[in-house]
XYZ file of N, CA and C in Angstrom:
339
model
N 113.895 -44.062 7.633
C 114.058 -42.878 8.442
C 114.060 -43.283 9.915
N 115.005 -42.471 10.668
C 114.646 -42.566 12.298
C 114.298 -41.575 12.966
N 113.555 -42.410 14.007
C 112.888 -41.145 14.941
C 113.806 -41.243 16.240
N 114.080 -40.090 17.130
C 114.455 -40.062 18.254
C 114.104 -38.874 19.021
N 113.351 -38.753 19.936
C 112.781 -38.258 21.094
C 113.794 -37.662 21.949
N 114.417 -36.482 21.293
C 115.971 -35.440 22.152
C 115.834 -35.156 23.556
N 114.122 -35.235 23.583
C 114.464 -35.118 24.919
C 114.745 -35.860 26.241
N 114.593 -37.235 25.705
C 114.624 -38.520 26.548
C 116.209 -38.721 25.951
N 116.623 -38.630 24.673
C 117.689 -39.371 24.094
C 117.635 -40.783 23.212
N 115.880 -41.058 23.772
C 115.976 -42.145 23.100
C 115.455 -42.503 21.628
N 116.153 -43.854 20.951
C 115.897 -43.777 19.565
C 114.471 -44.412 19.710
N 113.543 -44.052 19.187
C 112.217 -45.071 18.829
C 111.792 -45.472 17.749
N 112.103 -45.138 16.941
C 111.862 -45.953 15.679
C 112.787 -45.539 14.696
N 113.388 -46.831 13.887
C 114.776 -47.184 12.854
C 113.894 -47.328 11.752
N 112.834 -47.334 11.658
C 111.983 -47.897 10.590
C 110.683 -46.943 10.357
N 111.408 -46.011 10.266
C 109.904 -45.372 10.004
C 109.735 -44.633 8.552
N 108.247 -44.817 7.821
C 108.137 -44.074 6.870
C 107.366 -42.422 6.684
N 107.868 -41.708 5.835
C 107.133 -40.794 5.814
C 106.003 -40.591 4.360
N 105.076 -40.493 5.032
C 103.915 -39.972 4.128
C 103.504 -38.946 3.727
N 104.213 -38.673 2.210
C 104.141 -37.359 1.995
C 103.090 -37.061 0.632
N 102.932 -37.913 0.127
C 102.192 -37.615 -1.536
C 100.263 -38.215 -0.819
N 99.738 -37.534 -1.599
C 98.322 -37.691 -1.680
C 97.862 -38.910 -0.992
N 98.200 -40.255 -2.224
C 97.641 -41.821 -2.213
C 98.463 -42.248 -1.029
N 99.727 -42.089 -0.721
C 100.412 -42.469 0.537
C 99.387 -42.120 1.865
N 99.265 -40.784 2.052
C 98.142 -40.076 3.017
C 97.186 -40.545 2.801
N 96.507 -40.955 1.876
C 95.385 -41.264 1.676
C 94.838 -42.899 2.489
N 96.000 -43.353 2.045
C 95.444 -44.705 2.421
C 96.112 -44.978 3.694
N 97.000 -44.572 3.840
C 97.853 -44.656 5.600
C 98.570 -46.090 5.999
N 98.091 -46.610 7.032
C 97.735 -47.800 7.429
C 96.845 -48.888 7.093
N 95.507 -48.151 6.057
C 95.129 -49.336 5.948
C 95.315 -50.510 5.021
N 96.296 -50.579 4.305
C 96.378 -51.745 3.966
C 97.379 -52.737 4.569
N 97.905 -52.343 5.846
C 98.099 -53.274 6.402
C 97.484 -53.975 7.481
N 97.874 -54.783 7.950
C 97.935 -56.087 9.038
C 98.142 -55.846 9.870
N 98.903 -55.296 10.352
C 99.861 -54.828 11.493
C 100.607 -53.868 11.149
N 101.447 -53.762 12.045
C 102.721 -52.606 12.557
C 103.733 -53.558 13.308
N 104.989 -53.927 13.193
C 105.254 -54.373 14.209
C 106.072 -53.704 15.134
N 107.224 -53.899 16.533
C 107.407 -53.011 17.187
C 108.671 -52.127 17.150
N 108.223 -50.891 16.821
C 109.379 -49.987 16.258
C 108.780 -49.124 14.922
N 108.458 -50.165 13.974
C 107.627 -49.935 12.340
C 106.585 -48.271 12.889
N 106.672 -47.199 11.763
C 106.019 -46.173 12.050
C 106.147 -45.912 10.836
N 104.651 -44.740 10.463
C 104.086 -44.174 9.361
C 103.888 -42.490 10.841
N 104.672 -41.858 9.510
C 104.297 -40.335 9.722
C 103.934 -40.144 8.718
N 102.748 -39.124 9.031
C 101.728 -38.395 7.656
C 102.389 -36.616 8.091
N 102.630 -36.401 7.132
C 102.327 -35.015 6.803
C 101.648 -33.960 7.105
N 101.433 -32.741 7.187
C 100.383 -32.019 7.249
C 99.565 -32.252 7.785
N 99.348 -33.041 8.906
C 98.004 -33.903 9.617
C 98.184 -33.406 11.153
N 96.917 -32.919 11.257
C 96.913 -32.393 12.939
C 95.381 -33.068 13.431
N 94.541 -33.990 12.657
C 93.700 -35.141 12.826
C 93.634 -36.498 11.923
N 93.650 -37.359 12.536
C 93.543 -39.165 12.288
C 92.418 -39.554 12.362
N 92.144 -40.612 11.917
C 90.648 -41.681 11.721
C 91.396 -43.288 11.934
N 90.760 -43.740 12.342
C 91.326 -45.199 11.884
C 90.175 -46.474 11.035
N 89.887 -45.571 10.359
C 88.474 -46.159 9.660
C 88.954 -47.750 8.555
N 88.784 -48.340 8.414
C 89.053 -49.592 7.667
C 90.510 -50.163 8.340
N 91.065 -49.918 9.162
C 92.211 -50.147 9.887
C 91.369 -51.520 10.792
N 92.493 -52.546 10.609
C 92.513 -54.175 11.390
C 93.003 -54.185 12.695
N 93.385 -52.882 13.455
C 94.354 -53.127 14.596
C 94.306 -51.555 14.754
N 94.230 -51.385 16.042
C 94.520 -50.657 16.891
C 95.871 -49.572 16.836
N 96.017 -48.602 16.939
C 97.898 -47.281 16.936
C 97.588 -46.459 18.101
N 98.545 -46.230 18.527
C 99.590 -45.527 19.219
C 99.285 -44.182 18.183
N 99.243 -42.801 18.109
C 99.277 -41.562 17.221
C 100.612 -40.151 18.216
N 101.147 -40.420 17.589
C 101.521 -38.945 18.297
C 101.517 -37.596 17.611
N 101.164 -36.309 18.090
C 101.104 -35.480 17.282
C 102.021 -34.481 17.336
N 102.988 -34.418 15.954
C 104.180 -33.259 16.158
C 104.317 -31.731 15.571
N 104.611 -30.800 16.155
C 104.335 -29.723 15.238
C 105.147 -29.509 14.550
N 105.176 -28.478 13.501
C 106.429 -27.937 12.901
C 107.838 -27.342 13.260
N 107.748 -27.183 14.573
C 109.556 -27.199 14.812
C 109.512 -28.332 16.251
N 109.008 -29.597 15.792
C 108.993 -31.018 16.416
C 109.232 -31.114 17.574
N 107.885 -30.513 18.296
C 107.510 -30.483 19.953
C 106.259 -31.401 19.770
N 106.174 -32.652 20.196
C 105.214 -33.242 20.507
C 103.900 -32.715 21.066
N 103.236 -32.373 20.645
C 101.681 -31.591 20.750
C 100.532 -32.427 21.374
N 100.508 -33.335 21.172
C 99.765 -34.899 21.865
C 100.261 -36.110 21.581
N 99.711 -37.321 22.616
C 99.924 -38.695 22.431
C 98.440 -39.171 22.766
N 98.629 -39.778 21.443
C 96.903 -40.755 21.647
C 97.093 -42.067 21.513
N 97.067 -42.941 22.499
C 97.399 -44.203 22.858
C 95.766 -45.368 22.326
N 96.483 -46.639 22.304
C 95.189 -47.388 21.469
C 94.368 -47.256 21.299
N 94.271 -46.110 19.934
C 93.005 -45.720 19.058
C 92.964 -46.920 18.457
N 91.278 -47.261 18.951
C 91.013 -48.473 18.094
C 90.684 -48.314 16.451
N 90.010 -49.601 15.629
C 89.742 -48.773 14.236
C 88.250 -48.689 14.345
N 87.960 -47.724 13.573
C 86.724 -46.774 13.715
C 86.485 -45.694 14.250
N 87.500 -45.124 14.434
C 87.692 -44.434 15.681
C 87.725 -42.777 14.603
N 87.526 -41.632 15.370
C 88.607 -40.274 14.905
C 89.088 -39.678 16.276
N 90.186 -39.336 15.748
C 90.964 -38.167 16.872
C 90.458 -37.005 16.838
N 90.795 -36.008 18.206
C 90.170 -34.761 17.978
C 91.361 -33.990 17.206
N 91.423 -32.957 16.770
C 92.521 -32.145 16.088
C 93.082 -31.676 17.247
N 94.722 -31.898 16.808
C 95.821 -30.841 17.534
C 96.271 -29.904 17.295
N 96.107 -28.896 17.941
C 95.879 -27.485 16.963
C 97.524 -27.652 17.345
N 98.481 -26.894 16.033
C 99.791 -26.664 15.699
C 100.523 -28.369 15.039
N 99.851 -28.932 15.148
C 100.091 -30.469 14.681
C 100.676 -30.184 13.196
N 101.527 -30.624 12.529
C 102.181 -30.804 11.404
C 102.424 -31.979 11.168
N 103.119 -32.832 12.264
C 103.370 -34.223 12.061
C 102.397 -35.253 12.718
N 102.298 -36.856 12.257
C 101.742 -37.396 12.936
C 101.970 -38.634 12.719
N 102.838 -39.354 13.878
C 103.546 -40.614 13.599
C 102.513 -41.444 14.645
N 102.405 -42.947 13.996
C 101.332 -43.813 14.128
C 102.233 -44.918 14.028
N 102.378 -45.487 15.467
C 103.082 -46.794 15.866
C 101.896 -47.519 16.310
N 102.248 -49.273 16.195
C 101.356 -50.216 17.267
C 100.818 -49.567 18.682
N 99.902 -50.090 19.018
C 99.506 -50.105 20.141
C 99.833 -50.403 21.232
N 100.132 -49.395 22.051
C 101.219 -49.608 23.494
C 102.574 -49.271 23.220
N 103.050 -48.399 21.929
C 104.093 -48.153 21.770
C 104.608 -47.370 22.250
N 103.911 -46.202 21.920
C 104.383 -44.537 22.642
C 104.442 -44.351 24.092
N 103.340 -45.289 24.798
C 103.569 -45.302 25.877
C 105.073 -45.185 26.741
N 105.205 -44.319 27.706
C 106.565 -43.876 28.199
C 108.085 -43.544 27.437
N 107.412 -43.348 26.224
C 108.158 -43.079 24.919
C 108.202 -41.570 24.405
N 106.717 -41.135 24.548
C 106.640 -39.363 24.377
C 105.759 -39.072 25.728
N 105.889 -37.987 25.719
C 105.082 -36.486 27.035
C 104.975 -35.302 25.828
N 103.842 -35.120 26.072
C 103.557 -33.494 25.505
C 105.060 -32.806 25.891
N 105.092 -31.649 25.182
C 106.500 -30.811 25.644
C 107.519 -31.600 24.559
N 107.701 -33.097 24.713
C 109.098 -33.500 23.742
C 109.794 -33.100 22.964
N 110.799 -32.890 22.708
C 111.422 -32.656 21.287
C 111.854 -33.782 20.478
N 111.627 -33.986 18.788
C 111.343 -34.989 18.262
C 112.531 -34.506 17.206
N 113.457 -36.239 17.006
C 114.132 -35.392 15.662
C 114.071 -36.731 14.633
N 113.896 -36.130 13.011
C 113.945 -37.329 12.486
C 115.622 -36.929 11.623
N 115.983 -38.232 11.380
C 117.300 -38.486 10.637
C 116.373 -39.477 9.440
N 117.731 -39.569 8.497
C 117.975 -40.420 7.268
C 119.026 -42.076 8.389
């Protein structure tokens, strides 16, 4: 899946997955290593994150249901929780230092196939 940010124009991630079933959500990120740059996990239904058993540090952005960027939470370390974004629906989780100058609250977010 790709992500692109309509309101900049720009593409940010060619590689992104979506997390839609239970065990997908469930486990997120942590069984990996990394992220590398571009690589993104959107969860579903999620308007709060944890990064609890997570090896590395994300980038979180939070999108609502007609994909206006609602927050950007920049290197959440692991152990960490986010506060909730109220209207949050989406929530795409790149490396650390990704989102940076990439989203602004306000954005419009579109995903493609």
């Amino acid at each position: 899946m790709k992500i692109r940010n309509k309101t900049s124009g720009l593409f940010v991630s060619e590689n992104a997955v979506m997390a839609e079933s239970f065990f997908s959500r469930l486990f997120g990120l942590i069984p990996r290593k990394s992220l590398k740059e571009g690589e993104c996990l959107v969860l579903t239904r999620c308007a709060m994150i944890h990064t609890c058993f997570m090896r590395f540090p994300i980038d979180a952005v939070f999108i609502s249901g007609d994909l206006r960027v609602v927050g950007v939470l920049e290197k959440m370390s692991p152990w960490k929780f986010s506060r909730y974004y109220k209207g949050a629906f989406y929530t795409a989780e790149f490396a650390a230092g990704f989102a940076k100058n990439r989203f602004e609250e306000g954005d419009e977010v579109e995903f493609s196939d």
